[in-house]
């Protein structure tokens, strides 16, 4: 085989400053490269790469000796890229064509950068894989491929189910809105203005509530997109987290009471000033309260507590509802997932809510956990780090007047109102 030699005096200088004699005693192949040019190889590497040919391979480009098979071209490209960007590359199984005899050989390759005389060299260890090892690697790769395929199919199924739910959630309020418009058209045509005037307030409330419902769903989808793209920015201000959570909770009390559900707020501290985004904190709490109200039967309670843990604040929302099956709890914060697949369609949602809550909590540097027992209820526990931010003006108490809160509460709870035309 003809080959262009590029072995130089500099290469000899590098090797003189390295003690390479120890590599001759190693059974695995060892080569040292300057870029892609081999400047040293031990006997084992020569046997693996060049079989029994006695011509020297120092000065040859590695591509003159082996080339990856079609199935492993991408793996080899990724391996080479890692050798350039990482100090060390862990063993990687790759199948090559050996050019001296055209035979396929499976090698386990690993690499480490070494520095000599101010230059970067690459020390590679290559190990010929036995047939049994190759079969085990193929088996593991096959299992990995099957697992990835199963995950992809499951993801596709969940997304399909999500879009089915989303289309249902959009269609329901749109049908209500369209129904009222058609009803009003009918009474106008029949000059039945007295009927329109007497039912104006009722119809207007239903229209507004269904518009809120659509706005909420669109906002949730947009916010998840912004979070995933890294464009969601918190408006952090120093405020009293206790008053904020209490005000949000109290804004829901009357609605829950109309359903026969008691909401009880408790705290072990009256004031705790810290940095948080008031609007997004409201969305977090209202979303969790919305779920709690949905699944808590009449005559039961929902408990909202705030506890001061010095460096953290713990907010808990606990209901006495139906609970979540154990096998579904680990999926509750995943996008598009719902814990109650058998629930009535009118209580089903898009499956974005809890995923959005988790993302907003994590943007605050916190975490959220779930405790639930089937038939005994669920508890969502938010742990937030306590810190403050510098502001141009000292942060004022983030207490939200109930009037300013009404519209946001309506939007958050629009999907659980019993809307009937």
Coordinates of C-alpha atoms in Angstrom, one line a residue:
X1 CA 0.0 0.0 0.0
X2 CA 1.4 3.4 -0.9
X3 CA 1.1 6.1 1.7
X4 CA 2.3 9.7 2.1
X5 CA 4.6 10.0 5.1
X6 CA 4.5 13.1 7.2
X7 CA 6.6 11.8 10.1
X8 CA 9.0 14.7 11.0
X9 CA 11.9 15.6 13.3
X10 CA 9.4 17.4 15.5
X11 CA 7.5 14.1 16.0
X12 CA 10.7 12.4 17.1
X13 CA 11.3 15.3 19.5
X14 CA 7.8 14.7 21.0
X15 CA 8.5 11.0 21.5
X16 CA 11.9 11.6 23.1
X17 CA 10.1 13.7 25.8
X18 CA 7.6 10.9 26.3
X19 CA 8.4 7.5 27.9
X20 CA 6.6 5.3 25.4
X21 CA 8.5 2.0 26.2
X22 CA 5.8 1.1 28.8
X23 CA 3.2 0.9 26.0
X24 CA 5.0 -2.0 24.4
X25 CA 4.0 -4.2 27.3
X26 CA 0.3 -3.4 27.0
X27 CA -1.9 -5.9 25.3
X28 CA -4.3 -3.2 24.1
X29 CA -3.3 -1.1 21.1
X30 CA -1.9 2.3 21.9
X31 CA -1.3 5.0 19.3
X32 CA -0.2 8.7 19.6
X33 CA -1.5 11.1 17.0
X34 CA -0.6 14.6 15.9
X35 CA -4.0 15.6 14.5
X36 CA -4.8 12.6 12.3
X37 CA -1.2 11.5 11.8
X38 CA 0.2 8.6 13.7
X39 CA 3.6 9.4 15.4
X40 CA 3.7 6.3 17.6
X41 CA 2.1 2.9 17.8
X42 CA 2.8 -0.1 20.0
X43 CA 3.0 -3.7 18.6
X44 CA -0.6 -4.4 19.6
X45 CA -1.9 -1.4 17.7
X46 CA 0.2 -2.4 14.6
X47 CA -1.3 -5.9 14.7
X48 CA -4.9 -4.5 15.0
X49 CA -4.5 -1.8 12.3
X50 CA -2.0 -3.3 9.8
X51 CA -2.3 -7.0 10.6
X52 CA 1.1 -8.7 9.9
X53 CA 2.5 -6.1 7.5
X54 CA 6.0 -5.1 8.6
X55 CA 6.0 -1.6 7.0
X56 CA 6.1 1.2 9.5
X57 CA 2.8 3.0 10.1
X58 CA 4.3 6.0 11.9
X59 CA 3.7 9.0 9.7
X60 CA 0.5 7.6 8.1
X61 CA -2.9 9.2 8.4
X62 CA -5.3 7.0 10.5
X63 CA -7.8 7.1 7.6
X64 CA -5.2 5.3 5.4
X65 CA -5.5 2.3 7.7
X66 CA -9.2 2.1 8.7
X67 CA -12.5 3.6 7.8
X68 CA -15.8 3.2 9.6
X69 CA -18.5 1.1 8.2
X70 CA -21.6 2.8 6.9
X71 CA -23.6 2.1 10.2
X72 CA -20.8 3.6 12.3
X73 CA -19.9 6.7 10.3
X74 CA -21.9 9.1 12.5
X75 CA -20.6 7.4 15.6
X76 CA -17.0 7.8 14.4
X77 CA -17.6 11.5 13.5
X78 CA -19.0 12.2 16.9
X79 CA -16.1 10.3 18.5
X80 CA -13.5 12.4 16.5
X81 CA -15.4 15.6 17.5
X82 CA -15.2 14.7 21.1
X83 CA -11.5 14.0 20.9
X84 CA -11.0 17.6 19.8
X85 CA -13.3 19.2 22.4
X86 CA -12.9 17.0 25.4
X87 CA -9.8 16.2 27.5
X88 CA -10.9 12.5 27.7
X89 CA -13.3 10.4 25.6
X90 CA -14.7 7.3 27.2
X91 CA -14.6 3.9 25.4
X92 CA -16.7 3.8 22.3
X93 CA -17.5 0.7 20.2
X94 CA -17.0 1.3 16.4
X95 CA -16.8 -1.1 13.5
X96 CA -14.2 -0.4 10.8
X97 CA -13.0 -1.7 7.5
X98 CA -9.3 -2.5 7.7
X99 CA -7.9 -1.4 4.4
X100 CA -4.9 -3.8 4.3
X101 CA -7.2 -6.8 4.0
X102 CA -10.7 -5.4 3.6
X103 CA -11.9 -7.2 6.8
X104 CA -14.4 -5.7 9.2
X105 CA -13.0 -5.2 12.7
X106 CA -14.9 -4.0 15.8
X107 CA -12.8 -1.8 18.1
X108 CA -13.4 -0.2 21.4
X109 CA -11.7 3.3 21.1
X110 CA -10.9 5.8 23.8
X111 CA -8.8 8.9 23.7
X112 CA -7.1 11.5 25.9
X113 CA -5.4 14.7 25.1
X114 CA -1.7 15.1 26.1
X115 CA 0.4 18.1 25.9
X116 CA 4.1 18.0 24.9
X117 CA 6.5 20.8 24.0
X118 CA 3.6 23.2 23.9
X119 CA 1.7 21.0 21.3
X120 CA -1.5 19.0 21.6
X121 CA -1.2 15.3 20.9
X122 CA -3.9 12.5 21.2
X123 CA -3.2 9.3 23.0
X124 CA -5.7 6.6 21.8
X125 CA -6.3 3.1 23.2
X126 CA -7.9 0.6 20.8
X127 CA -9.1 -2.8 21.8
X128 CA -10.3 -5.5 19.5
X129 CA -13.7 -6.8 20.6
X130 CA -14.4 -10.5 20.8
X131 CA -17.4 -12.0 19.0
X132 CA -19.2 -12.4 22.3
X133 CA -18.5 -8.8 23.2
X134 CA -19.7 -7.6 19.8
X135 CA -22.9 -9.6 20.2
X136 CA -23.5 -8.1 23.7
X137 CA -22.9 -4.6 22.3
X138 CA -25.4 -5.3 19.4
X139 CA -27.9 -6.6 21.9
X140 CA -27.6 -3.6 24.2
X141 CA -27.8 -1.2 21.1
X142 CA -30.9 -3.1 19.9
X143 CA -32.5 -2.8 23.4
X144 CA -31.6 0.9 23.4
X145 CA -33.1 1.4 20.0
X146 CA -36.3 -0.4 21.0
X147 CA -36.6 1.7 24.1
X148 CA -36.1 4.9 22.1
X149 CA -38.7 3.7 19.6
X150 CA -41.2 2.9 22.5
X151 CA -40.5 6.3 24.0
X152 CA -41.1 8.1 20.7
X153 CA -44.3 6.2 20.1
X154 CA -45.5 7.0 23.6
X155 CA -44.6 10.6 23.1
X156 CA -46.5 10.7 19.9
X157 CA -49.5 9.0 21.6
X158 CA -49.5 11.6 24.4
X159 CA -49.2 14.5 22.0
X160 CA -52.0 13.1 19.9
X161 CA -54.2 12.8 23.0
X162 CA -53.1 16.3 24.1
X163 CA -54.2 17.8 20.8
X164 CA -57.5 15.9 21.0
X165 CA -58.1 17.3 24.5
X166 CA -57.0 20.7 23.3
X167 CA -59.4 20.7 20.4
X168 CA -62.2 19.6 22.7
X169 CA -61.3 22.3 25.2
X170 CA -61.4 24.9 22.5
X171 CA -64.5 23.6 20.9
X172 CA -66.6 23.6 24.0
X173 CA -66.4 27.4 24.8
X174 CA -66.6 28.3 21.1
X175 CA -69.8 26.2 20.8
X176 CA -71.3 28.0 23.8
X177 CA -70.3 31.4 22.4
X178 CA -71.7 30.5 18.9
X179 CA -74.9 29.2 20.5
X180 CA -75.6 32.4 22.4
X181 CA -74.9 34.5 19.2
X182 CA -77.3 32.3 17.2
X183 CA -79.9 32.6 20.0
X184 CA -79.6 36.4 20.0
X185 CA -79.9 36.5 16.2
X186 CA -83.1 34.5 16.4
X187 CA -84.7 36.8 19.0
X188 CA -83.6 39.9 17.0
X189 CA -85.2 38.5 13.9
X190 CA -88.4 38.0 15.8
X191 CA -88.2 41.4 17.5
X192 CA -88.3 39.7 20.9
X193 CA -86.2 42.5 22.5
X194 CA -87.8 42.0 25.9
X195 CA -86.4 38.5 26.0
X196 CA -82.9 39.8 25.0
X197 CA -83.0 42.5 27.7
X198 CA -84.1 40.2 30.5
X199 CA -81.4 37.6 29.8
X200 CA -78.6 40.1 28.8
X201 CA -76.7 39.8 32.0
X202 CA -76.9 36.0 32.1
X203 CA -75.7 35.7 28.5
X204 CA -73.0 38.3 28.9
X205 CA -71.5 36.5 31.9
X206 CA -71.5 33.2 30.0
X207 CA -69.8 34.8 27.0
X208 CA -67.2 36.5 29.1
X209 CA -66.5 33.3 31.1
X210 CA -65.9 31.3 28.0
X211 CA -63.7 33.9 26.5
X212 CA -61.6 33.8 29.7
X213 CA -61.4 30.1 29.3
X214 CA -60.0 30.4 25.8
X215 CA -57.5 33.1 26.9
X216 CA -56.3 30.9 29.7
X217 CA -55.6 27.9 27.4
X218 CA -53.8 30.1 24.9
X219 CA -51.7 31.8 27.6
X220 CA -50.7 28.4 29.0
X221 CA -49.6 27.1 25.6
X222 CA -47.7 30.3 24.8
X223 CA -46.0 30.4 28.2
X224 CA -44.9 26.7 27.9
X225 CA -43.4 27.6 24.5
X226 CA -41.6 30.7 26.0
X227 CA -40.2 28.7 28.9
X228 CA -38.9 25.9 26.6
X229 CA -37.3 28.6 24.4
X230 CA -35.7 30.3 27.4
X231 CA -37.7 33.6 26.8
X232 CA -39.7 33.6 30.0
X233 CA -38.3 36.3 32.3
X234 CA -39.5 36.8 35.9
X235 CA -40.3 40.2 37.2
X236 CA -38.8 39.7 40.7
X237 CA -39.7 42.1 43.4
X238 CA -39.2 41.9 47.2
X239 CA -42.6 41.4 48.8
X240 CA -44.4 39.6 51.6
X241 CA -45.0 36.1 50.3
X242 CA -47.4 35.3 53.2
X243 CA -49.8 38.1 52.3
X244 CA -49.6 37.2 48.6
X245 CA -50.5 33.6 49.1
X246 CA -53.2 34.5 51.6
X247 CA -54.8 37.1 49.3
X248 CA -54.8 34.6 46.4
X249 CA -56.4 31.9 48.6
X250 CA -59.1 34.2 50.0
X251 CA -60.0 35.3 46.4
X252 CA -61.2 31.7 45.8
X253 CA -63.0 31.1 49.1
X254 CA -66.4 32.3 48.0
X255 CA -66.3 30.3 44.9
X256 CA -65.3 27.1 46.7
X257 CA -68.0 27.8 49.4
X258 CA -70.6 27.9 46.6
X259 CA -69.6 24.3 45.9
X260 CA -69.8 23.2 49.5
X261 CA -66.0 23.2 49.9
X262 CA -64.1 24.9 52.7
X263 CA -60.7 26.5 52.1
X264 CA -58.6 26.9 55.3
X265 CA -55.5 29.1 55.3
X266 CA -52.8 28.8 58.0
X267 CA -49.3 30.2 58.5
X268 CA -46.6 30.0 61.2
X269 CA -45.3 33.5 60.3
X270 CA -47.1 36.7 59.5
X271 CA -44.4 38.3 57.4
X272 CA -41.7 36.9 55.1
X273 CA -40.2 39.3 52.6
X274 CA -38.4 37.7 49.6
X275 CA -38.0 38.1 45.9
X276 CA -40.7 36.6 43.6
X277 CA -42.8 37.4 40.6
X278 CA -46.2 38.2 41.9
X279 CA -48.2 37.5 38.7
X280 CA -46.6 34.1 38.2
X281 CA -46.9 33.2 41.9
X282 CA -50.6 33.9 41.5
X283 CA -50.7 31.6 38.5
X284 CA -48.9 28.9 40.5
X285 CA -51.2 29.0 43.5
X286 CA -54.4 29.4 41.5
X287 CA -53.6 26.5 39.2
X288 CA -53.1 24.3 42.2
X289 CA -56.2 25.5 43.9
X290 CA -58.1 25.0 40.6
X291 CA -57.1 21.3 40.6
X292 CA -57.9 21.0 44.3
X293 CA -61.4 22.4 43.8
X294 CA -62.0 20.2 40.8
X295 CA -61.4 17.0 42.6
X296 CA -62.6 17.8 46.2
X297 CA -66.1 16.5 46.9
X298 CA -68.8 18.7 48.6
X299 CA -68.4 18.8 52.3
X300 CA -64.6 18.4 52.3
X301 CA -61.8 20.8 52.9
X302 CA -58.7 22.3 51.1
X303 CA -55.8 23.4 53.3
X304 CA -53.3 26.1 52.3
X305 CA -50.4 26.5 54.6
X306 CA -47.2 28.7 54.5
X307 CA -44.2 27.7 56.7
X308 CA -41.0 29.6 57.3
X309 CA -37.9 27.4 57.2
X310 CA -35.4 30.3 57.4
X311 CA -33.6 29.8 54.1
X312 CA -36.8 28.5 52.4
X313 CA -40.5 29.0 52.4
X314 CA -42.7 26.0 52.1
X315 CA -46.2 26.4 50.6
X316 CA -48.6 23.5 50.8
X317 CA -52.0 23.0 49.1
X318 CA -53.7 19.9 50.4
X319 CA -57.1 18.6 49.4
X320 CA -59.4 15.9 50.6
X321 CA -60.2 14.7 47.1
X322 CA -60.0 11.5 45.2
X323 CA -56.2 11.3 45.1
X324 CA -53.9 10.2 42.3
X325 CA -53.0 6.6 41.4
X326 CA -49.4 5.8 42.5
X327 CA -48.4 4.6 39.0
X328 CA -49.4 8.0 37.6
X329 CA -47.8 10.3 40.2
X330 CA -44.4 10.3 38.7
X331 CA -45.9 11.6 35.4
X332 CA -48.0 14.4 36.9
X333 CA -45.6 17.2 36.1
X334 CA -44.9 16.0 32.5
X335 CA -46.4 18.0 29.7
X336 CA -49.7 16.7 28.3
X337 CA -50.1 14.2 31.1
X338 CA -53.3 14.0 33.3
X339 CA -53.6 12.0 36.5
X340 CA -57.3 11.3 36.1
X341 CA -57.8 9.7 32.7
X342 CA -61.2 8.3 33.6
X343 CA -62.6 11.5 34.9
X344 CA -65.6 13.1 33.2
X345 CA -64.7 15.1 30.1
X346 CA -66.1 18.3 31.6
X347 CA -63.4 18.1 34.3
X348 CA -60.6 17.1 31.9
X349 CA -58.0 19.7 30.9
X350 CA -55.2 20.1 28.4
X351 CA -52.6 18.5 30.6
X352 CA -50.4 21.6 30.6
X353 CA -51.3 23.1 34.0
X354 CA -49.0 21.2 36.4
X355 CA -46.1 21.2 33.9
X356 CA -46.4 25.0 33.7
X357 CA -46.6 25.2 37.5
X358 CA -43.4 23.1 37.8
X359 CA -41.6 25.3 35.3
X360 CA -42.6 28.5 37.0
X361 CA -41.6 27.2 40.4
X362 CA -38.2 26.1 39.0
X363 CA -37.7 29.5 37.4
X364 CA -37.9 30.9 41.0
X365 CA -35.2 28.5 42.0
X366 CA -37.6 26.3 43.9
X367 CA -39.0 22.8 43.6
X368 CA -42.4 21.1 43.8
X369 CA -43.3 17.7 45.2
X370 CA -46.5 15.6 45.3
X371 CA -47.9 13.4 48.0
X372 CA -51.1 11.6 47.2
X373 CA -53.0 8.6 48.4
X374 CA -55.9 7.2 46.4
X375 CA -59.2 8.0 48.1
X376 CA -57.6 10.3 50.7
X377 CA -56.5 13.4 48.6
X378 CA -53.4 15.0 47.3
X379 CA -50.8 17.5 48.6
X380 CA -48.6 19.7 46.5
X381 CA -45.6 21.1 48.3
X382 CA -43.7 24.1 46.9
X383 CA -40.3 24.9 48.4
X384 CA -38.9 28.3 47.5
X385 CA -35.5 29.8 48.3
X386 CA -35.6 33.0 50.4
X387 CA -33.5 35.8 48.9
X388 CA -34.0 39.5 47.9
X389 CA -33.1 41.5 44.9
X390 CA -31.9 45.1 44.5
X391 CA -34.6 47.5 43.3
X392 CA -34.7 51.1 42.3
X393 CA -37.4 51.6 44.8
X394 CA -37.7 49.3 47.8
X395 CA -40.2 46.6 47.1
X396 CA -43.6 47.2 48.5
X397 CA -45.9 44.6 49.9
X398 CA -47.3 42.6 47.0
X399 CA -50.8 42.7 48.3
X400 CA -53.3 42.5 45.5
X401 CA -56.6 44.3 45.8
X402 CA -59.5 41.9 45.3
X403 CA -60.9 44.1 42.5
X404 CA -57.7 43.9 40.5
X405 CA -57.7 40.2 41.1
X406 CA -61.2 39.4 39.9
X407 CA -60.4 39.1 36.2
X408 CA -57.3 36.9 36.8
X409 CA -59.2 34.6 39.1
X410 CA -62.0 34.3 36.5
X411 CA -59.5 33.3 33.9
X412 CA -57.8 30.7 36.1
X413 CA -61.1 29.2 37.2
X414 CA -63.1 29.5 34.0
X415 CA -62.7 25.9 33.1
X416 CA -64.3 24.6 36.3
X417 CA -67.4 26.8 36.3
X418 CA -70.6 24.9 35.6
X419 CA -71.5 26.8 32.4
X420 CA -75.0 26.1 31.1
X421 CA -76.8 28.1 28.5

